[in-house]
């Protein structure tokens, strides 16, 4: 795999003004993440990790500093340019799935491609491929309320994949799931990292989930206080296979 930097943050600072108060959410973040890494980001509530993820996801702009994504300085782009970057290069997976309840699984997965202007025939083919990859090819015409939480998260992962992103941002992707289903979802994310070479940045508050990543970054009070490799990285597929069958939550 090429030794290429996907994310490079230099002295990233973010300050919010609320009335006369100034909130320093990020206080000089320096971080480089190479292509194909799978990185866990941890931190207590109010640590700055959500602001960090919003900036990396081109959902917000830093007050100061430089953010380079795949060699392009995106820190000073306008809203329309950032939206184009998000659609082309990024895939998002959220704790609450963020699926459209009145749309079928297929339509939910096709949504990013509509914004990208993909032709209808190609949209259908890509959606089917992505759903097959996450093990949901039989559920094209189901609706989210007909599916378990784990299945809905798989749909969200398929939706994140359809525009062939270089980076997946997962914000507490297991936060709404039981223990077994959490491992099932992490196994899918690990596989897309290992087989597709997609860079993954995953925010989590669960230390055991962080152990499935290759690297752990901890944020506190707007600073990175830890950036270390994960020793003895766990394999989610192996851990899943070791669980007793009767404990299966059912995806």
mmCIF file of C-alpha atoms in Angstrom:
data_model
loop_
_atom_site.group_PDB
_atom_site.id
_atom_site.type_symbol
_atom_site.label_atom_id
_atom_site.label_comp_id
_atom_site.label_asym_id
_atom_site.label_seq_id
_atom_site.Cartn_x
_atom_site.Cartn_y
_atom_site.Cartn_z
ATOM 1 C CA UNK A 1 0.000 0.000 0.000
ATOM 2 C CA UNK A 2 1.389 3.421 -0.916
ATOM 3 C CA UNK A 3 2.918 5.341 1.985
ATOM 4 C CA UNK A 4 0.746 8.362 1.254
ATOM 5 C CA UNK A 5 -0.754 10.796 3.751
ATOM 6 C CA UNK A 6 -4.545 11.055 3.564
ATOM 7 C CA UNK A 7 -5.082 13.508 6.441
ATOM 8 C CA UNK A 8 -2.648 16.181 7.593
ATOM 9 C CA UNK A 9 -3.646 18.686 10.260
ATOM 10 C CA UNK A 10 -1.243 21.487 11.177
ATOM 11 C CA UNK A 11 -1.932 23.696 14.204
ATOM 12 C CA UNK A 12 -5.704 23.316 13.833
ATOM 13 C CA UNK A 13 -7.592 25.616 16.174
ATOM 14 C CA UNK A 14 -11.311 26.184 16.490
ATOM 15 C CA UNK A 15 -12.841 28.956 18.562
ATOM 16 C CA UNK A 16 -16.561 29.569 19.001
ATOM 17 C CA UNK A 17 -18.022 32.860 20.198
ATOM 18 C CA UNK A 18 -21.191 32.671 22.274
ATOM 19 C CA UNK A 19 -22.216 36.173 23.286
ATOM 20 C CA UNK A 20 -19.215 37.556 25.132
ATOM 21 C CA UNK A 21 -17.791 34.118 25.850
ATOM 22 C CA UNK A 22 -15.133 32.437 23.710
ATOM 23 C CA UNK A 23 -14.955 28.649 23.637
ATOM 24 C CA UNK A 24 -11.641 27.139 22.549
ATOM 25 C CA UNK A 25 -12.740 23.757 21.188
ATOM 26 C CA UNK A 26 -9.417 22.858 19.517
ATOM 27 C CA UNK A 27 -6.137 24.345 20.694
ATOM 28 C CA UNK A 28 -3.510 23.417 18.128
ATOM 29 C CA UNK A 29 -4.066 19.927 16.709
ATOM 30 C CA UNK A 30 -1.215 18.393 14.735
ATOM 31 C CA UNK A 31 -1.906 14.993 13.219
ATOM 32 C CA UNK A 32 -1.044 12.962 10.112
ATOM 33 C CA UNK A 33 -2.933 9.824 9.073
ATOM 34 C CA UNK A 34 -1.645 7.720 6.211
ATOM 35 C CA UNK A 35 -3.677 5.964 3.554
ATOM 36 C CA UNK A 36 -5.077 2.674 4.797
ATOM 37 C CA UNK A 37 -4.796 3.398 8.520
ATOM 38 C CA UNK A 38 -7.668 2.620 10.881
ATOM 39 C CA UNK A 39 -7.583 5.135 13.725
ATOM 40 C CA UNK A 40 -9.706 5.353 16.864
ATOM 41 C CA UNK A 41 -10.328 8.789 18.382
ATOM 42 C CA UNK A 42 -11.339 8.934 22.035
ATOM 43 C CA UNK A 43 -12.084 11.687 24.501
ATOM 44 C CA UNK A 44 -14.591 12.702 27.155
ATOM 45 C CA UNK A 45 -17.616 14.848 26.386
ATOM 46 C CA UNK A 46 -16.392 18.388 25.687
ATOM 47 C CA UNK A 47 -12.870 17.233 24.812
ATOM 48 C CA UNK A 48 -13.076 18.537 21.247
ATOM 49 C CA UNK A 49 -13.385 15.210 19.439
ATOM 50 C CA UNK A 50 -16.700 16.147 17.777
ATOM 51 C CA UNK A 51 -15.222 19.428 16.550
ATOM 52 C CA UNK A 52 -12.192 17.484 15.329
ATOM 53 C CA UNK A 53 -14.436 15.088 13.388
ATOM 54 C CA UNK A 54 -16.477 17.941 11.895
ATOM 55 C CA UNK A 55 -13.325 19.584 10.558
ATOM 56 C CA UNK A 56 -11.860 16.331 9.217
ATOM 57 C CA UNK A 57 -15.248 15.622 7.624
ATOM 58 C CA UNK A 58 -15.321 19.043 5.921
ATOM 59 C CA UNK A 59 -18.481 19.902 7.861
ATOM 60 C CA UNK A 60 -16.768 22.860 9.531
ATOM 61 C CA UNK A 61 -13.717 25.039 8.956
ATOM 62 C CA UNK A 62 -10.897 25.693 11.401
ATOM 63 C CA UNK A 63 -10.430 29.155 12.884
ATOM 64 C CA UNK A 64 -6.717 28.758 12.293
ATOM 65 C CA UNK A 65 -4.414 26.139 10.831
ATOM 66 C CA UNK A 66 -4.160 24.008 7.704
ATOM 67 C CA UNK A 67 -6.061 20.837 6.835
ATOM 68 C CA UNK A 68 -4.801 18.873 3.848
ATOM 69 C CA UNK A 69 -6.893 15.970 2.522
ATOM 70 C CA UNK A 70 -5.346 13.717 -0.126
ATOM 71 C CA UNK A 71 -2.804 16.454 -0.870
ATOM 72 C CA UNK A 72 -5.399 19.240 -1.247
ATOM 73 C CA UNK A 73 -5.635 22.141 1.191
ATOM 74 C CA UNK A 74 -9.316 22.145 2.129
ATOM 75 C CA UNK A 75 -9.139 24.419 5.176
ATOM 76 C CA UNK A 76 -10.075 27.571 3.269
ATOM 77 C CA UNK A 77 -12.638 26.207 0.807
ATOM 78 C CA UNK A 78 -16.155 27.645 0.758
ATOM 79 C CA UNK A 79 -19.299 25.687 1.665
ATOM 80 C CA UNK A 80 -20.018 24.512 -1.875
ATOM 81 C CA UNK A 81 -16.446 23.348 -2.392
ATOM 82 C CA UNK A 82 -16.493 21.519 0.934
ATOM 83 C CA UNK A 83 -19.783 19.830 -0.018
ATOM 84 C CA UNK A 84 -18.190 18.617 -3.252
ATOM 85 C CA UNK A 85 -15.192 17.240 -1.338
ATOM 86 C CA UNK A 86 -17.496 15.429 1.103
ATOM 87 C CA UNK A 87 -19.450 13.825 -1.707
ATOM 88 C CA UNK A 88 -16.385 12.772 -3.680
ATOM 89 C CA UNK A 89 -13.882 11.689 -1.043
ATOM 90 C CA UNK A 90 -15.724 10.983 2.224
ATOM 91 C CA UNK A 91 -18.151 8.423 3.553
ATOM 92 C CA UNK A 92 -19.977 8.936 6.855
ATOM 93 C CA UNK A 93 -21.352 6.407 9.341
ATOM 94 C CA UNK A 94 -23.262 7.764 12.355
ATOM 95 C CA UNK A 95 -24.474 6.359 15.660
ATOM 96 C CA UNK A 96 -28.117 7.001 14.733
ATOM 97 C CA UNK A 97 -27.797 5.522 11.209
ATOM 98 C CA UNK A 98 -29.403 8.669 9.616
ATOM 99 C CA UNK A 99 -31.528 6.684 7.172
ATOM 100 C CA UNK A 100 -34.656 8.038 5.497
ATOM 101 C CA UNK A 101 -37.551 6.117 7.030
ATOM 102 C CA UNK A 102 -39.876 6.447 4.030
ATOM 103 C CA UNK A 103 -37.237 5.374 1.502
ATOM 104 C CA UNK A 104 -36.285 1.796 0.678
ATOM 105 C CA UNK A 105 -32.862 0.431 1.506
ATOM 106 C CA UNK A 106 -31.882 0.775 -2.152
ATOM 107 C CA UNK A 107 -33.022 4.409 -2.269
ATOM 108 C CA UNK A 108 -31.130 5.223 0.941
ATOM 109 C CA UNK A 109 -27.919 3.800 -0.483
ATOM 110 C CA UNK A 110 -28.402 5.653 -3.774
ATOM 111 C CA UNK A 111 -28.757 9.061 -2.089
ATOM 112 C CA UNK A 112 -25.063 10.156 -2.246
ATOM 113 C CA UNK A 113 -24.951 9.219 -5.919
ATOM 114 C CA UNK A 114 -27.905 11.490 -6.694
ATOM 115 C CA UNK A 115 -25.898 14.436 -5.360
ATOM 116 C CA UNK A 116 -22.905 13.253 -7.396
ATOM 117 C CA UNK A 117 -24.936 13.155 -10.614
ATOM 118 C CA UNK A 118 -24.481 9.435 -11.258
ATOM 119 C CA UNK A 119 -26.701 7.973 -13.990
ATOM 120 C CA UNK A 120 -29.699 5.965 -12.792
ATOM 121 C CA UNK A 121 -28.533 2.625 -14.219
ATOM 122 C CA UNK A 122 -25.111 2.966 -12.623
ATOM 123 C CA UNK A 123 -26.691 4.049 -9.328
ATOM 124 C CA UNK A 124 -28.722 0.858 -9.174
ATOM 125 C CA UNK A 125 -25.689 -1.294 -9.982
ATOM 126 C CA UNK A 126 -23.471 0.415 -7.391
ATOM 127 C CA UNK A 127 -26.168 0.212 -4.716
ATOM 128 C CA UNK A 128 -26.617 -3.526 -5.302
ATOM 129 C CA UNK A 129 -22.859 -4.108 -5.189
ATOM 130 C CA UNK A 130 -22.500 -2.170 -1.927
ATOM 131 C CA UNK A 131 -25.411 -3.976 -0.289
ATOM 132 C CA UNK A 132 -24.023 -7.315 -1.396
ATOM 133 C CA UNK A 133 -20.662 -6.374 0.108
ATOM 134 C CA UNK A 134 -22.265 -5.759 3.530
ATOM 135 C CA UNK A 135 -24.401 -8.893 3.286
ATOM 136 C CA UNK A 136 -27.780 -7.264 2.617
ATOM 137 C CA UNK A 137 -28.422 -8.018 -1.053
ATOM 138 C CA UNK A 138 -31.822 -9.539 -0.171
ATOM 139 C CA UNK A 139 -33.053 -6.343 1.454
ATOM 140 C CA UNK A 140 -33.153 -3.910 -1.471
ATOM 141 C CA UNK A 141 -36.860 -3.196 -1.135
ATOM 142 C CA UNK A 142 -37.123 -3.247 2.657
ATOM 143 C CA UNK A 143 -37.628 -0.103 4.732
ATOM 144 C CA UNK A 144 -35.467 0.836 7.733
ATOM 145 C CA UNK A 145 -38.271 0.172 10.236
ATOM 146 C CA UNK A 146 -38.380 -3.438 9.006
ATOM 147 C CA UNK A 147 -34.756 -3.996 9.986
ATOM 148 C CA UNK A 148 -32.704 -4.441 13.146
ATOM 149 C CA UNK A 149 -30.273 -1.798 14.340
ATOM 150 C CA UNK A 150 -27.339 -3.825 13.052
ATOM 151 C CA UNK A 151 -28.925 -4.183 9.634
ATOM 152 C CA UNK A 152 -29.621 -0.444 9.492
ATOM 153 C CA UNK A 153 -25.985 0.281 10.314
ATOM 154 C CA UNK A 154 -24.917 -2.042 7.490
ATOM 155 C CA UNK A 155 -27.155 -0.034 5.140
ATOM 156 C CA UNK A 156 -25.419 3.121 6.377
ATOM 157 C CA UNK A 157 -22.022 1.552 5.653
ATOM 158 C CA UNK A 158 -23.171 0.574 2.150
ATOM 159 C CA UNK A 159 -24.338 4.161 1.596
ATOM 160 C CA UNK A 160 -20.924 5.417 2.727
ATOM 161 C CA UNK A 161 -19.178 3.170 0.186
ATOM 162 C CA UNK A 162 -21.083 3.882 -3.029
ATOM 163 C CA UNK A 163 -19.020 6.888 -4.160
ATOM 164 C CA UNK A 164 -15.740 5.015 -3.567
ATOM 165 C CA UNK A 165 -14.421 7.329 -0.827
ATOM 166 C CA UNK A 166 -10.790 7.468 0.234
ATOM 167 C CA UNK A 167 -11.858 8.096 3.850
ATOM 168 C CA UNK A 168 -14.627 6.723 6.073
ATOM 169 C CA UNK A 169 -15.552 8.737 9.176
ATOM 170 C CA UNK A 170 -17.469 6.709 11.741
ATOM 171 C CA UNK A 171 -18.981 8.648 14.649
ATOM 172 C CA UNK A 172 -19.794 6.219 17.487
ATOM 173 C CA UNK A 173 -20.959 3.597 14.934
ATOM 174 C CA UNK A 174 -21.642 1.014 17.673
ATOM 175 C CA UNK A 175 -23.080 3.394 20.259
ATOM 176 C CA UNK A 176 -26.705 2.308 19.711
ATOM 177 C CA UNK A 177 -25.988 -1.432 19.384
ATOM 178 C CA UNK A 178 -25.664 -4.408 21.717
ATOM 179 C CA UNK A 179 -22.266 -6.026 22.301
ATOM 180 C CA UNK A 180 -22.457 -8.774 19.694
ATOM 181 C CA UNK A 181 -23.914 -6.536 16.998
ATOM 182 C CA UNK A 182 -21.190 -3.986 17.757
ATOM 183 C CA UNK A 183 -18.527 -6.579 16.957
ATOM 184 C CA UNK A 184 -20.397 -7.520 13.764
ATOM 185 C CA UNK A 185 -20.387 -3.885 12.628
ATOM 186 C CA UNK A 186 -16.717 -3.405 13.511
ATOM 187 C CA UNK A 187 -15.945 -6.580 11.525
ATOM 188 C CA UNK A 188 -17.530 -4.956 8.462
ATOM 189 C CA UNK A 189 -15.546 -1.751 9.014
ATOM 190 C CA UNK A 190 -12.307 -3.696 9.543
ATOM 191 C CA UNK A 191 -12.917 -5.626 6.338
ATOM 192 C CA UNK A 192 -13.468 -2.498 4.245
ATOM 193 C CA UNK A 193 -10.239 -1.102 5.703
ATOM 194 C CA UNK A 194 -8.266 -4.283 5.020
ATOM 195 C CA UNK A 195 -9.765 -5.355 1.688
ATOM 196 C CA UNK A 196 -10.534 -1.996 0.102
ATOM 197 C CA UNK A 197 -7.675 -0.048 1.686
ATOM 198 C CA UNK A 198 -10.012 2.733 2.781
ATOM 199 C CA UNK A 199 -8.705 4.951 5.570
ATOM 200 C CA UNK A 200 -10.978 4.843 8.623
ATOM 201 C CA UNK A 201 -11.252 7.369 11.458
ATOM 202 C CA UNK A 202 -13.630 6.120 14.145
ATOM 203 C CA UNK A 203 -14.747 8.152 17.139
ATOM 204 C CA UNK A 204 -15.694 5.887 20.029
ATOM 205 C CA UNK A 205 -16.023 6.094 23.805
ATOM 206 C CA UNK A 206 -15.585 2.324 24.153
ATOM 207 C CA UNK A 207 -12.015 1.185 24.822
ATOM 208 C CA UNK A 208 -12.743 -2.356 23.684
ATOM 209 C CA UNK A 209 -13.968 -1.055 20.314
ATOM 210 C CA UNK A 210 -10.833 1.088 19.973
ATOM 211 C CA UNK A 211 -8.758 -2.100 20.245
ATOM 212 C CA UNK A 212 -9.959 -3.122 16.772
ATOM 213 C CA UNK A 213 -8.162 -0.115 15.288
ATOM 214 C CA UNK A 214 -4.466 0.137 14.442
ATOM 215 C CA UNK A 215 -3.891 3.407 16.286
ATOM 216 C CA UNK A 216 -5.408 5.342 19.164
ATOM 217 C CA UNK A 217 -5.605 9.142 19.362
ATOM 218 C CA UNK A 218 -6.937 10.655 22.587
ATOM 219 C CA UNK A 219 -8.132 14.264 22.770
ATOM 220 C CA UNK A 220 -8.525 16.263 25.991
ATOM 221 C CA UNK A 221 -9.344 19.960 26.342
ATOM 222 C CA UNK A 222 -8.721 20.546 22.647
ATOM 223 C CA UNK A 223 -5.274 18.923 22.647
ATOM 224 C CA UNK A 224 -4.057 15.516 21.509
ATOM 225 C CA UNK A 225 -2.655 13.948 24.675
ATOM 226 C CA UNK A 226 -2.011 10.463 23.275
ATOM 227 C CA UNK A 227 -1.192 9.109 19.828
ATOM 228 C CA UNK A 228 -0.011 5.520 19.987
ATOM 229 C CA UNK A 229 -0.238 2.298 17.979
ATOM 230 C CA UNK A 230 -2.685 -0.266 19.309
ATOM 231 C CA UNK A 231 -0.697 -3.223 20.578
ATOM 232 C CA UNK A 232 -2.195 -6.608 19.739
ATOM 233 C CA UNK A 233 -4.935 -5.199 17.523
ATOM 234 C CA UNK A 234 -8.017 -7.382 17.833
ATOM 235 C CA UNK A 235 -9.654 -9.085 14.858
ATOM 236 C CA UNK A 236 -13.424 -8.559 14.960
ATOM 237 C CA UNK A 237 -14.217 -11.479 12.642
ATOM 238 C CA UNK A 238 -12.255 -13.850 14.887
ATOM 239 C CA UNK A 239 -13.866 -12.477 18.045
ATOM 240 C CA UNK A 240 -17.299 -12.831 16.449
ATOM 241 C CA UNK A 241 -16.640 -16.436 15.483
ATOM 242 C CA UNK A 242 -15.606 -17.206 19.064
ATOM 243 C CA UNK A 243 -18.914 -16.009 20.528
ATOM 244 C CA UNK A 244 -21.482 -18.683 21.422
ATOM 245 C CA UNK A 245 -24.180 -19.073 18.788
ATOM 246 C CA UNK A 246 -26.998 -18.701 21.322
ATOM 247 C CA UNK A 247 -25.798 -15.168 22.128
ATOM 248 C CA UNK A 248 -26.436 -13.946 18.601
ATOM 249 C CA UNK A 249 -28.521 -10.787 18.522
ATOM 250 C CA UNK A 250 -29.424 -11.284 14.880
ATOM 251 C CA UNK A 251 -28.499 -8.924 12.097
#
